[in-house]
Every structure is written in structure tokens, then in C-alpha cells.
Coordinates of C-alpha atoms and ligand atoms in Angstrom, one line a residue:
M1 CA -4.9 16.6 -7.1
E2 CA -1.3 17.9 -7.4
I3 CA 1.3 19.2 -5.0
E4 CA 0.4 22.8 -5.8
D5 CA -3.1 22.1 -4.5
V6 CA -1.8 21.1 -1.0
R7 CA 1.3 23.4 -0.8
D8 CA 0.0 25.1 2.4
D9 CA -0.6 21.8 4.2
I10 CA 2.7 20.0 3.5
E11 CA 6.2 20.2 4.9
K12 CA 8.0 18.5 2.0
V13 CA 7.4 16.4 -1.0
L14 CA 8.8 12.9 -0.5
L15 CA 8.1 11.3 -3.9
T16 CA 7.0 13.0 -7.1
K17 CA 4.3 11.7 -9.4
E18 CA 7.1 10.7 -11.8
Q19 CA 9.0 8.7 -9.2
I20 CA 5.9 6.8 -8.2
Q21 CA 4.8 6.0 -11.7
R22 CA 8.3 4.8 -12.7
K23 CA 8.4 2.4 -9.7
I24 CA 5.0 1.0 -10.5
K25 CA 5.8 0.7 -14.2
D26 CA 9.0 -1.2 -13.4
T27 CA 7.1 -3.5 -11.0
A28 CA 4.4 -4.2 -13.7
R29 CA 7.1 -5.3 -16.1
R30 CA 8.6 -7.7 -13.4
V31 CA 5.1 -9.0 -12.6
D32 CA 4.4 -9.7 -16.3
E33 CA 7.6 -11.6 -16.5
D34 CA 7.3 -13.5 -13.2
Y35 CA 3.7 -14.6 -13.6
G36 CA 3.6 -15.5 -17.3
G37 CA 1.8 -18.9 -17.5
K38 CA 0.7 -18.7 -13.9
D39 CA -2.8 -18.1 -12.4
L40 CA -2.2 -14.6 -11.0
V41 CA -4.8 -12.7 -8.9
L42 CA -4.1 -9.1 -7.7
V43 CA -5.5 -8.4 -4.2
G44 CA -5.7 -4.9 -2.9
V45 CA -6.4 -3.7 0.6
L46 CA -9.0 -0.9 0.7
K47 CA -8.8 1.9 0.6
G48 CA -5.1 2.8 0.5
A49 CA -4.1 0.4 -2.2
V50 CA -6.6 1.7 -4.8
N51 CA -4.2 4.1 -6.5
V52 CA -1.4 1.6 -6.6
M53 CA -3.7 -1.2 -7.9
T54 CA -5.1 1.0 -10.7
A55 CA -1.7 2.2 -11.9
L56 CA -0.1 -1.3 -11.7
M57 CA -2.9 -3.1 -13.6
N58 CA -2.9 -0.4 -16.3
Y59 CA 0.9 -0.7 -16.8
M60 CA 0.7 -4.5 -17.0
H61 CA 0.7 -6.2 -20.5
T62 CA -1.1 -9.3 -19.2
T63 CA -4.6 -9.6 -17.7
C64 CA -5.8 -11.2 -14.5
P65 CA -8.6 -11.0 -12.0
I66 CA -8.5 -8.4 -9.2
G67 CA -10.1 -8.4 -5.8
F68 CA -10.3 -6.2 -2.7
M69 CA -10.6 -6.6 1.0
S70 CA -11.4 -4.0 3.6
L71 CA -9.3 -4.4 6.8
S72 CA -8.9 -2.2 9.8
S73 CA -5.9 -2.1 12.1
Y74 CA -5.2 1.6 12.2
G75 CA -8.4 3.4 13.3
E76 CA -8.3 7.1 12.7
G77 CA -5.0 7.8 14.5
F78 CA -1.3 7.3 13.7
E79 CA -0.5 4.0 15.4
S80 CA -1.5 0.6 14.3
S81 CA -3.7 -1.0 16.9
G82 CA -2.0 -4.3 16.3
Q83 CA -5.2 -6.2 15.6
V84 CA -6.5 -6.8 12.2
K85 CA -10.2 -7.0 11.6
V86 CA -12.0 -8.0 8.4
R87 CA -14.5 -5.2 7.5
S88 CA -15.3 -6.7 4.1
D89 CA -14.0 -10.1 2.9
L90 CA -12.2 -10.9 -0.3
N91 CA -14.5 -10.6 -3.4
V92 CA -12.6 -13.0 -5.7
D93 CA -11.7 -16.7 -5.5
V94 CA -8.0 -17.3 -4.9
E95 CA -8.0 -21.0 -4.2
G96 CA -5.0 -22.6 -5.9
K97 CA -4.0 -19.2 -7.4
D98 CA -0.9 -17.1 -7.3
V99 CA -1.7 -14.0 -5.3
L100 CA 0.0 -10.7 -5.4
I101 CA -1.1 -8.4 -2.6
V102 CA -0.9 -4.7 -3.6
E103 CA -0.5 -2.3 -0.7
D104 CA 0.1 1.4 -0.2
I105 CA 2.6 0.9 2.7
V106 CA 4.1 -1.7 5.0
D107 CA 4.6 0.0 8.4
S108 CA 4.7 -2.3 11.4
G109 CA 3.9 -5.2 9.0
N110 CA 0.9 -6.3 11.1
T111 CA -1.5 -6.0 8.2
L112 CA 0.6 -7.8 5.6
H113 CA 1.8 -10.5 8.1
W114 CA -1.8 -11.3 8.9
L115 CA -3.1 -11.1 5.4
M116 CA -0.4 -13.3 3.9
G117 CA -1.4 -16.0 6.5
Y118 CA -5.1 -15.5 5.9
L119 CA -4.8 -15.9 2.1
S120 CA -2.6 -18.9 2.3
N121 CA -4.3 -20.8 5.2
E122 CA -8.0 -19.7 5.0
K123 CA -8.3 -18.9 1.3
K124 CA -5.9 -21.6 0.1
A125 CA -3.9 -19.5 -2.3
R126 CA -1.0 -21.4 -4.0
S127 CA 1.5 -18.6 -3.4
V128 CA 1.3 -15.2 -1.8
N129 CA 3.7 -12.3 -2.5
V130 CA 3.5 -8.5 -1.9
F131 CA 4.1 -5.2 -3.6
P132 CA 3.9 -2.4 -1.1
L133 CA 4.7 1.0 -2.8
L134 CA 6.2 2.2 0.5
S135 CA 8.0 0.7 3.4
K136 CA 9.1 2.1 6.8
P137 CA 11.8 -0.5 7.7
S138 CA 12.5 1.1 11.1
R139 CA 9.0 0.4 12.3
R140 CA 8.8 -3.3 11.3
Q141 CA 7.6 -5.8 13.9
W142 CA 7.3 -8.8 11.6
D143 CA 9.8 -10.3 9.2
I144 CA 8.0 -10.1 5.9
Y145 CA 9.4 -11.2 2.6
V146 CA 8.8 -8.4 0.2
K147 CA 9.3 -9.7 -3.3
Y148 CA 8.5 -6.4 -5.0
P149 CA 9.9 -3.6 -2.9
G150 CA 8.8 0.0 -3.5
Y151 CA 10.4 3.0 -1.9
E152 CA 11.9 2.9 1.6
I153 CA 11.1 5.9 3.7
E154 CA 11.9 7.3 7.2
D155 CA 9.5 7.0 10.1
E156 CA 7.3 10.0 9.1
F157 CA 3.6 10.1 8.6
V158 CA 3.0 10.5 4.9
I159 CA -0.1 11.3 2.7
G160 CA -1.0 11.0 -0.9
F161 CA -1.4 8.3 -3.6
G162 CA -3.9 6.4 -1.5
L163 CA -2.5 7.3 1.9
D164 CA -4.8 9.5 4.0
Y165 CA -4.9 11.7 7.0
K166 CA -8.5 11.4 8.3
E167 CA -9.7 10.2 4.9
C168 CA -8.3 13.2 3.0
Y169 CA -5.4 13.6 0.5
R170 CA -5.8 10.1 -1.0
N171 CA -6.3 11.7 -4.4
L172 CA -2.9 13.5 -4.3
D173 CA -0.8 12.2 -7.2
A174 CA 2.5 12.5 -5.2
I175 CA 3.5 11.5 -1.7
A176 CA 4.3 14.2 1.0
V177 CA 4.8 14.8 4.7
L178 CA 2.2 17.0 6.3
K179 CA 3.0 20.1 8.3
P180 CA 2.9 19.3 12.1
S181 CA 0.3 22.2 12.4
V182 CA -2.2 20.2 10.4
Y183 CA -2.3 17.4 13.1
S184 CA -0.5 18.9 16.1
Q185 CA -3.5 18.4 18.5
E186 CA -3.8 14.7 17.8
R187 CA 0.0 14.0 18.1
M188 CA 0.5 15.4 21.6
Ligands
IMP1 P1 0.9 -1.8 9.3 O1 -0.2 -2.9 9.6 O2 1.4 -1.2 10.6 O3 2.0 -2.3 8.4 O4 0.1 -0.6 8.7 C1 -0.5 -0.7 7.5 C2 -1.5 0.4 7.2 O5 -1.3 1.6 8.1 C3 -1.2 0.9 5.9 O6 -1.9 0.1 4.9 C4 -1.8 2.3 5.9 O7 -3.2 2.3 5.7 C5 -1.6 2.8 7.4 N1 -0.4 3.6 7.4 C6 0.9 3.3 7.9 N2 1.7 4.3 7.8 C7 1.0 5.4 7.3 C8 1.4 6.7 6.9 O8 2.5 7.2 7.1 N3 0.4 7.5 6.4 C9 -0.9 7.0 6.2 N4 -1.3 5.7 6.5 C10 -0.3 4.9 7.0
MG2 MG1 -3.7 0.3 4.0

């Protein structure tokens, strides 16, 4: 789905398809370089990370296992509940491996803070780093080391490229801000 398909629902385009692809391609090159000779595993957080994961692995010139986890901290609304729950546990072995977590966005940082600890302490990963495509620095509650930064954005609710509003717009190839009228009832 492209911007033209959602023109009536959005206030503005934040990142074009080209900007997103360029950032992921650059990151793939860095990952290829940094993890050469290491035991890399890519771990994605469902469902938001699916688009970033697919693009990243397709741009990489090296191969490695991938795995997914389903976590919940957000519910259906706008604010993180602060608690992370495992809906579905990791489906790949990362013990002694070098993990790169692929995420759509780091907002409060709750999810990544929890997940980095979980993969290190419970799953015994050798190293854990993160590539979140987006970051909202003004919302951060945890000091997280982001080895592969994506784009920094303002504190606005965004959709597209994996990010949803009520499970929709994940399949938009760009990232945009919704019109307030689309969600005005919930935000009051
Ligand atoms: P955090 O735990 O507060 O960092 O939030 C992480 C999760 O909240 C992300 O993986 C997204 O699923 C969701 N999220 C945060 N900001 C947005 C947004 O602007 N649009 C859609 N989902 C968001
Ligand atoms: Mg997510």
C-alpha cells in the first residue's frame, strides 16, 4: 500500500519509502561488516518489526538465523502500559550467539529494555544489540544503547511500515502521521 492509498487518512508523510529503504540498506551494510565471523541471530518483535526484518535480511549479503517473539506492552491504545508480557516466546536458539534485535520503534524504551535483559539473562545470548527503525527520544524512560540508530522523530503517533493503528496500516510502504479525526474519540 502506498501514500496515495491513505491520502484521506493522513496529516503528513514523515518518511518516504525511499528514505526508509536507504536507512535499512545502510544498516544492512554495517551489520554485514560488524558481524562477519560472528554467530549472528536476528530477533524481531511481532508484529511491528516484520517489515523492517524482511527488508534488512534481504539487503544483507551474509546469512543468519532469524527468530520472532510476540510481546505486549501497548494494548490497543496509544500509551505503553509499562509492563511487558510474553505472548509467544522466542522460536530460535540464541544461547552463546550475537543477537541483533530488529524493531519498528523505540518509544518509552520499556519493550527494548526488558527484551535486552531477557535475551542476555534468560536466553544466555553472548551479546545483544538493537536496530529500531524509529526512535522518539523525548519519550524515553530507559537509557538504552542503540548501536544502529534509525530515524529520530517527534512525539507523534505514526503508522506504516509495520506500525499500526488498531491493526491497520502496517502494510503501508512509508511512514505517516494520522489525521486527528481518524482517532479523535480515543484520544480525548
Ligand atoms: P515502548 O515499549 O514504549 O518503547 O513501545 C514500543 C512499542 O509501542 C513499539 O514496538 C510499537 O509497537 C508501539 N508504538 C510506539 N509508538 C508508536 C507509534 O507512534 N505508532 C504505532 N505504534 C507505536
Ligand atoms: Mg513493536
